[in-house]
Coordinates of C-alpha atoms and ligand atoms in Angstrom, one line a residue:
M490 CA 107.6 39.6 145.3
E491 CA 109.7 42.0 147.9
R492 CA 110.8 40.5 151.2
V493 CA 110.0 42.9 154.3
F494 CA 111.6 42.3 157.8
S495 CA 110.9 44.1 160.8
G496 CA 110.8 43.6 164.5
V497 CA 110.0 45.4 167.7
Q498 CA 111.9 44.5 171.3
S499 CA 109.7 42.8 174.0
S500 CA 111.2 45.6 176.4
G501 CA 107.7 47.2 177.6
A502 CA 104.5 47.9 176.7
P503 CA 104.0 49.5 173.2
H504 CA 103.1 52.9 172.8
V505 CA 101.6 55.1 170.1
G506 CA 105.6 55.6 168.5
N507 CA 105.6 51.8 167.7
Y508 CA 102.3 51.9 166.5
F509 CA 102.2 54.7 164.0
G510 CA 106.3 54.7 163.1
A511 CA 106.2 50.9 162.8
F512 CA 103.2 48.4 163.1
R513 CA 100.6 50.1 161.2
Q514 CA 103.0 50.3 158.4
W515 CA 103.4 46.6 159.1
V516 CA 99.7 45.8 158.4
A517 CA 100.1 47.8 155.4
D518 CA 102.9 45.9 154.1
Q519 CA 101.7 42.4 154.9
H520 CA 99.2 42.9 151.6
T521 CA 102.0 44.1 149.3
A522 CA 105.0 42.2 150.2
D523 CA 106.2 38.6 151.8
S524 CA 106.5 40.1 154.9
V525 CA 108.3 38.7 158.2
F526 CA 107.7 40.3 161.2
C527 CA 109.6 39.4 164.8
V528 CA 109.4 39.9 168.5
V529 CA 112.8 40.4 169.4
D530 CA 112.7 38.9 172.7
L531 CA 116.6 38.3 172.6
H532 CA 117.3 42.0 172.1
A533 CA 115.5 42.6 175.1
L534 CA 117.8 40.5 177.6
T535 CA 120.7 43.0 176.6
V536 CA 119.4 44.9 179.9
E537 CA 118.8 43.0 183.4
T538 CA 115.5 41.3 183.8
D539 CA 113.3 39.1 185.5
P540 CA 112.7 35.9 183.9
A541 CA 108.7 36.1 184.3
Q542 CA 108.5 39.5 183.3
V543 CA 110.6 38.5 180.0
R544 CA 108.0 35.7 179.1
G545 CA 105.1 37.7 180.0
R546 CA 106.2 41.0 177.7
T547 CA 107.1 38.5 174.7
L548 CA 103.6 37.2 175.0
E549 CA 102.0 40.9 175.2
T550 CA 104.0 42.2 172.5
A551 CA 103.3 39.7 170.0
S552 CA 99.5 40.3 171.0
W553 CA 99.9 43.6 170.0
L554 CA 101.3 42.7 166.9
F555 CA 98.2 41.2 166.2
A556 CA 95.9 43.0 167.7
S557 CA 97.2 46.2 165.3
G558 CA 96.3 43.8 162.3
L559 CA 99.1 41.5 161.2
D560 CA 97.3 38.5 160.1
P561 CA 99.2 34.8 160.7
D562 CA 97.8 33.5 157.8
V563 CA 99.2 36.5 155.4
C564 CA 102.6 37.0 157.0
I565 CA 104.8 35.3 159.7
V566 CA 105.0 36.6 162.9
F567 CA 107.3 34.4 165.6
A568 CA 109.8 35.1 168.7
Q569 CA 113.4 35.4 167.7
S570 CA 114.5 33.1 170.3
H571 CA 112.3 30.5 169.1
V572 CA 114.5 30.4 165.7
H573 CA 118.3 29.5 166.8
E574 CA 119.5 30.3 163.7
H575 CA 119.6 33.9 164.3
T576 CA 122.1 33.4 167.3
G577 CA 124.2 31.5 164.6
L578 CA 124.2 33.9 162.1
S579 CA 125.0 37.0 164.5
W580 CA 128.6 35.1 165.6
L581 CA 129.5 35.2 161.8
L582 CA 128.6 38.7 161.4
E583 CA 130.1 39.8 164.8
C584 CA 133.2 37.9 163.4
T585 CA 132.6 40.6 160.3
A586 CA 132.1 43.7 162.2
T587 CA 134.7 46.2 164.0
F588 CA 134.9 47.2 167.3
G589 CA 135.3 50.8 166.5
E590 CA 131.6 50.7 164.3
L591 CA 130.0 49.3 167.2
R592 CA 131.2 51.8 169.4
R593 CA 129.7 54.3 167.2
M594 CA 126.3 53.2 167.8
T595 CA 124.4 56.1 169.2
Q596 CA 121.5 53.8 170.6
F597 CA 124.4 52.1 172.8
K598 CA 125.8 55.3 174.1
E599 CA 122.5 56.4 175.3
K600 CA 121.5 52.9 176.9
S601 CA 124.9 52.7 178.3
K602 CA 125.1 56.5 179.5
G603 CA 125.3 56.3 183.5
N604 CA 125.3 53.1 184.1
E605 CA 128.2 51.1 186.0
S606 CA 127.6 48.0 184.5
V607 CA 126.6 47.4 180.7
S608 CA 126.4 44.0 179.2
A609 CA 128.6 43.0 176.1
G610 CA 124.7 42.0 174.6
L611 CA 124.1 45.9 174.5
F612 CA 127.2 46.5 172.8
T613 CA 126.9 43.8 170.0
Y614 CA 122.8 44.2 169.6
P615 CA 123.0 45.6 166.2
V616 CA 125.0 42.6 164.8
L617 CA 122.1 40.3 166.1
M618 CA 119.7 42.6 164.7
A619 CA 121.6 42.8 161.2
A620 CA 121.4 38.8 161.9
D621 CA 117.7 39.2 161.9
I622 CA 117.4 41.0 158.5
L623 CA 120.1 39.2 156.9
L624 CA 118.5 35.6 157.6
Y625 CA 115.4 36.5 155.3
D626 CA 116.9 37.7 152.3
T627 CA 115.3 41.0 153.2
N628 CA 114.5 43.9 150.8
K629 CA 113.1 46.5 153.0
V630 CA 112.8 46.9 156.5
P631 CA 110.4 49.7 157.5
V632 CA 111.3 51.2 161.1
G633 CA 111.2 54.3 162.8
D634 CA 114.0 56.7 162.6
D635 CA 115.9 55.7 165.9
Q636 CA 117.0 52.3 163.9
R637 CA 118.7 54.0 160.8
Q638 CA 121.9 53.9 161.8
H639 CA 121.3 49.9 162.6
L640 CA 120.1 49.5 159.5
E641 CA 123.0 51.3 157.8
L642 CA 125.4 48.7 159.9
A643 CA 123.4 45.8 158.4
R644 CA 123.9 46.9 155.1
D645 CA 127.8 47.6 155.4
L646 CA 127.8 44.0 156.9
A647 CA 126.1 42.3 154.0
I648 CA 128.6 44.3 152.0
R649 CA 131.4 43.4 153.7
F650 CA 130.7 39.5 154.0
N651 CA 129.6 39.5 150.4
G652 CA 132.9 41.3 149.3
R653 CA 135.1 38.9 151.3
Y654 CA 133.1 35.3 151.0
G655 CA 131.2 35.6 147.8
E656 CA 127.4 36.8 147.4
T657 CA 125.6 35.5 150.3
F658 CA 123.3 38.3 151.5
V659 CA 120.8 40.4 150.4
V660 CA 121.6 44.0 150.9
P661 CA 118.9 45.7 152.5
E662 CA 117.0 49.0 152.2
A663 CA 115.7 50.8 155.4
V664 CA 111.8 52.6 154.9
V665 CA 111.1 55.1 157.4
P666 CA 107.6 56.9 157.3
T667 CA 107.4 60.4 156.4
L668 CA 105.1 61.1 159.5
A669 CA 105.4 59.7 163.0
A670 CA 109.1 58.4 162.5
R671 CA 110.1 59.8 165.8
V672 CA 107.2 60.2 168.4
M673 CA 108.7 62.3 171.3
D674 CA 107.9 62.2 174.8
L675 CA 104.9 64.1 175.5
Q676 CA 106.4 65.9 179.0
H677 CA 109.6 65.4 177.4
P678 CA 109.8 66.7 173.8
E679 CA 113.5 67.0 173.6
R680 CA 113.4 62.9 174.1
K681 CA 111.9 59.9 171.6
M682 CA 108.7 58.4 173.5
S683 CA 110.1 55.1 174.6
K684 CA 108.8 51.6 175.8
S685 CA 111.8 51.4 178.5
V686 CA 111.9 54.9 180.3
T687 CA 109.6 55.5 183.0
S688 CA 107.2 58.6 181.5
P689 CA 103.5 57.6 182.9
L690 CA 102.2 61.2 181.4
G691 CA 105.0 61.6 178.6
T692 CA 103.9 57.8 176.8
I693 CA 100.5 56.9 175.8
D694 CA 100.5 53.0 175.7
L695 CA 98.7 51.3 173.5
L696 CA 96.4 49.6 176.3
D697 CA 95.6 53.2 177.8
E698 CA 92.1 54.0 178.3
P699 CA 90.1 57.0 176.4
D700 CA 90.1 58.9 179.3
A701 CA 93.9 58.6 180.1
I702 CA 94.7 59.5 176.3
V703 CA 92.7 62.6 177.0
Q704 CA 94.3 63.5 180.2
K705 CA 97.7 62.7 178.8
I706 CA 97.6 64.6 175.5
R707 CA 95.8 68.2 177.6
K708 CA 98.5 67.6 180.2
A709 CA 101.2 67.5 177.1
V710 CA 104.0 70.1 177.3
T711 CA 103.7 73.1 174.4
D712 CA 104.8 76.8 175.1
T713 CA 103.8 80.2 175.6
D714 CA 104.0 81.7 172.1
G715 CA 100.0 80.9 171.5
E716 CA 100.9 80.5 167.6
V717 CA 99.9 77.2 165.9
R718 CA 103.2 76.7 163.8
Y719 CA 105.0 73.5 163.0
D720 CA 108.3 73.9 164.0
P721 CA 110.2 71.4 165.9
E722 CA 113.5 73.4 166.6
H723 CA 111.8 75.8 168.5
K724 CA 108.6 74.5 169.4
P725 CA 108.9 70.7 170.1
G726 CA 106.1 69.8 172.1
L727 CA 103.3 71.4 169.6
S728 CA 105.0 70.2 166.8
N729 CA 105.3 66.5 168.1
L730 CA 101.3 67.1 168.5
I731 CA 100.6 68.2 165.1
E732 CA 102.8 65.4 163.4
L733 CA 101.3 63.1 165.7
F734 CA 97.7 64.2 164.6
A735 CA 98.8 64.1 161.1
A736 CA 99.7 60.5 161.3
A737 CA 96.7 59.4 163.1
S738 CA 94.4 61.1 161.1
R739 CA 96.0 60.5 158.0
R740 CA 96.5 64.0 157.0
S741 CA 99.5 66.5 156.1
I742 CA 101.3 68.9 158.7
E743 CA 100.1 71.9 156.7
D744 CA 96.2 70.7 156.5
V745 CA 96.6 70.1 160.6
T746 CA 98.4 73.6 161.2
A747 CA 95.9 75.4 158.9
S748 CA 92.6 74.2 160.6
Y749 CA 93.5 75.2 163.9
D750 CA 94.4 79.0 165.8
R751 CA 94.4 78.0 169.3
Y752 CA 96.1 74.8 171.1
G753 CA 93.2 74.1 173.1
P754 CA 91.0 72.9 170.1
L755 CA 94.0 71.2 168.4
K756 CA 94.3 69.2 171.6
A757 CA 90.9 67.9 171.8
D758 CA 90.4 66.7 168.1
L759 CA 93.9 64.8 168.6
A760 CA 92.7 63.1 171.5
E761 CA 89.3 62.3 169.7
T762 CA 91.2 60.9 167.0
L763 CA 93.7 59.1 168.8
V764 CA 90.6 57.0 170.9
E765 CA 89.1 56.5 167.9
V766 CA 92.1 55.0 166.0
L767 CA 93.5 52.8 169.2
N768 CA 90.1 51.8 170.5
P769 CA 89.4 48.9 167.8
V770 CA 93.1 48.0 168.5
R771 CA 92.8 47.9 172.4
K772 CA 89.4 45.8 171.8
R773 CA 91.2 43.6 169.9
Y774 CA 93.8 43.0 172.3
V775 CA 91.4 42.1 174.8
E776 CA 89.8 39.5 172.9
I777 CA 93.3 38.0 172.0
T778 CA 94.4 37.7 175.1
A779 CA 91.2 36.0 176.6
D780 CA 92.4 32.6 175.2
P781 CA 96.1 32.3 176.9
G782 CA 96.7 29.6 174.8
E783 CA 95.9 31.3 171.2
V784 CA 99.0 33.8 170.7
P785 CA 101.8 30.9 172.0
R786 CA 99.9 28.5 168.8
L787 CA 100.3 31.3 166.5
L788 CA 104.0 31.9 167.1
E789 CA 104.9 28.4 167.1
K790 CA 103.4 28.1 163.4
G791 CA 105.1 31.2 162.7
A792 CA 108.5 30.3 164.1
A793 CA 108.3 27.0 161.8
K794 CA 108.0 28.9 158.6
A795 CA 110.4 31.6 159.9
S796 CA 113.1 28.5 160.4
A797 CA 112.2 27.2 157.0
I798 CA 113.7 30.4 155.2
A799 CA 116.5 31.2 158.1
S800 CA 118.3 27.7 158.0
K801 CA 118.9 27.9 154.1
T802 CA 120.7 31.2 154.8
L803 CA 122.7 30.1 157.5
L804 CA 123.9 27.0 155.8
R805 CA 124.7 29.4 153.0
A806 CA 126.6 31.8 155.2
R807 CA 128.3 28.7 157.0
R808 CA 129.6 27.6 153.7
A809 CA 130.9 30.5 152.7
I810 CA 132.7 31.5 155.2
G811 CA 134.4 28.1 155.4
L812 CA 132.9 26.3 158.5
L813 CA 133.2 22.3 157.7
A814 CA 129.3 21.0 157.3
P815 CA 128.0 19.4 160.5
Ligands
AQP1648 N1 109.3 56.9 169.5 C1 109.0 56.5 168.6 N2 108.4 56.9 167.5 C2 108.6 56.2 166.1 N3 109.2 55.0 166.0 C3 109.2 54.5 167.0 N4 109.8 53.1 167.0 C4 110.1 52.9 168.5 N5 109.8 54.3 169.2 C5 109.4 54.9 168.3 C6 109.9 52.0 166.4 O1 109.2 50.9 166.7 C7 109.7 50.0 166.2 C8 110.0 49.1 167.4 O2 110.7 49.6 168.4 P1 111.7 48.6 169.1 O3 110.9 47.9 170.1 O4 113.0 47.9 168.1 O5 112.2 49.5 170.1 P2 113.3 50.8 170.3 O6 113.4 51.4 168.9 O7 114.4 50.8 170.7 O8 112.0 51.8 170.7 P3 111.4 51.8 172.0 O9 110.0 51.6 171.7 O10 111.7 53.0 172.6 O11 111.9 50.7 173.3 P4 113.1 50.7 174.3 O12 112.8 51.5 175.1 O13 113.2 49.3 174.7 O14 114.4 51.1 173.4 C9 110.8 50.2 165.3 O15 110.8 50.3 164.0 C10 111.4 51.6 166.0 O16 112.0 52.4 165.3

């Protein structure tokens, strides 16, 4: 069976971009592949954080994964910091990566722009992400469009390491969804919807109540020409809504576009569909978080299973690079 691995940063409240661009696909994958999913809490430390918030967000993010439908009896779900092999392998890969290739990472450029102090972790984070993936002999990595470049790096590092030290890693492939691979901010459709950027009207959080969803969609920025047409370059706001609608209703972009000749009814039906799809997820989240011990227990079980795989891969990599056995 193929191995699927993916992760989500505990950098804030997950939104509909995370759900339609990633989580919903993971839920399907768990039944067709040997699946491993991770709350990448170490990645969330690349920007300055408050320790109490770090713990809370790790649990919150994991709770959303279970609420979305990941079943701990079917797949492995764990917190990255519970499996120390991730940082162990990351160092071996940092010594394989070059400064030049990390400097080219667009997410680093975007996230560091305008900041006086940028952590070294923000710079090397794509290498830790490569370690996350390579530790599990991953074949497929379902990710949103924004992670393509990091996936390319993980592939390059695996190939380079294998070439230098002998076959050690499986070379992974990215799987990017055809719809909702990059859900845009509803108020600023030129930038992607993001957990860590504050945009209250531009972001639909998974915890949003139906009224808030309806209001945010109603107020979403479109354009003045009034024609219902999918054209991301000239009509980014409307095209984002059409694509979100197609993803949420599992219809094609053509089908959605052909069904409307005015923006108002399209927005109203999109809001209704989002409420319908997200309501059960939000209800499960409330149920799961009612017992504060439940998610830590599930994560502990997940970490034990993840460790059993990761420790073998790290040992293989340590031997290959020539480290003395402890
Ligand atoms: N706007 C998006 N549309 C579609 N997919 C998205 N993803 C993220 N944003 C969108 C996908 O969700 C998965 C988990 O994302 P992540 O936690 O690794 O964080 P990210 O890619 O850096 O995105 P965020 O949510 O915007 O977080 P911050 O603000 O912390 O950077 C990934 O598969 C991602 O592609």
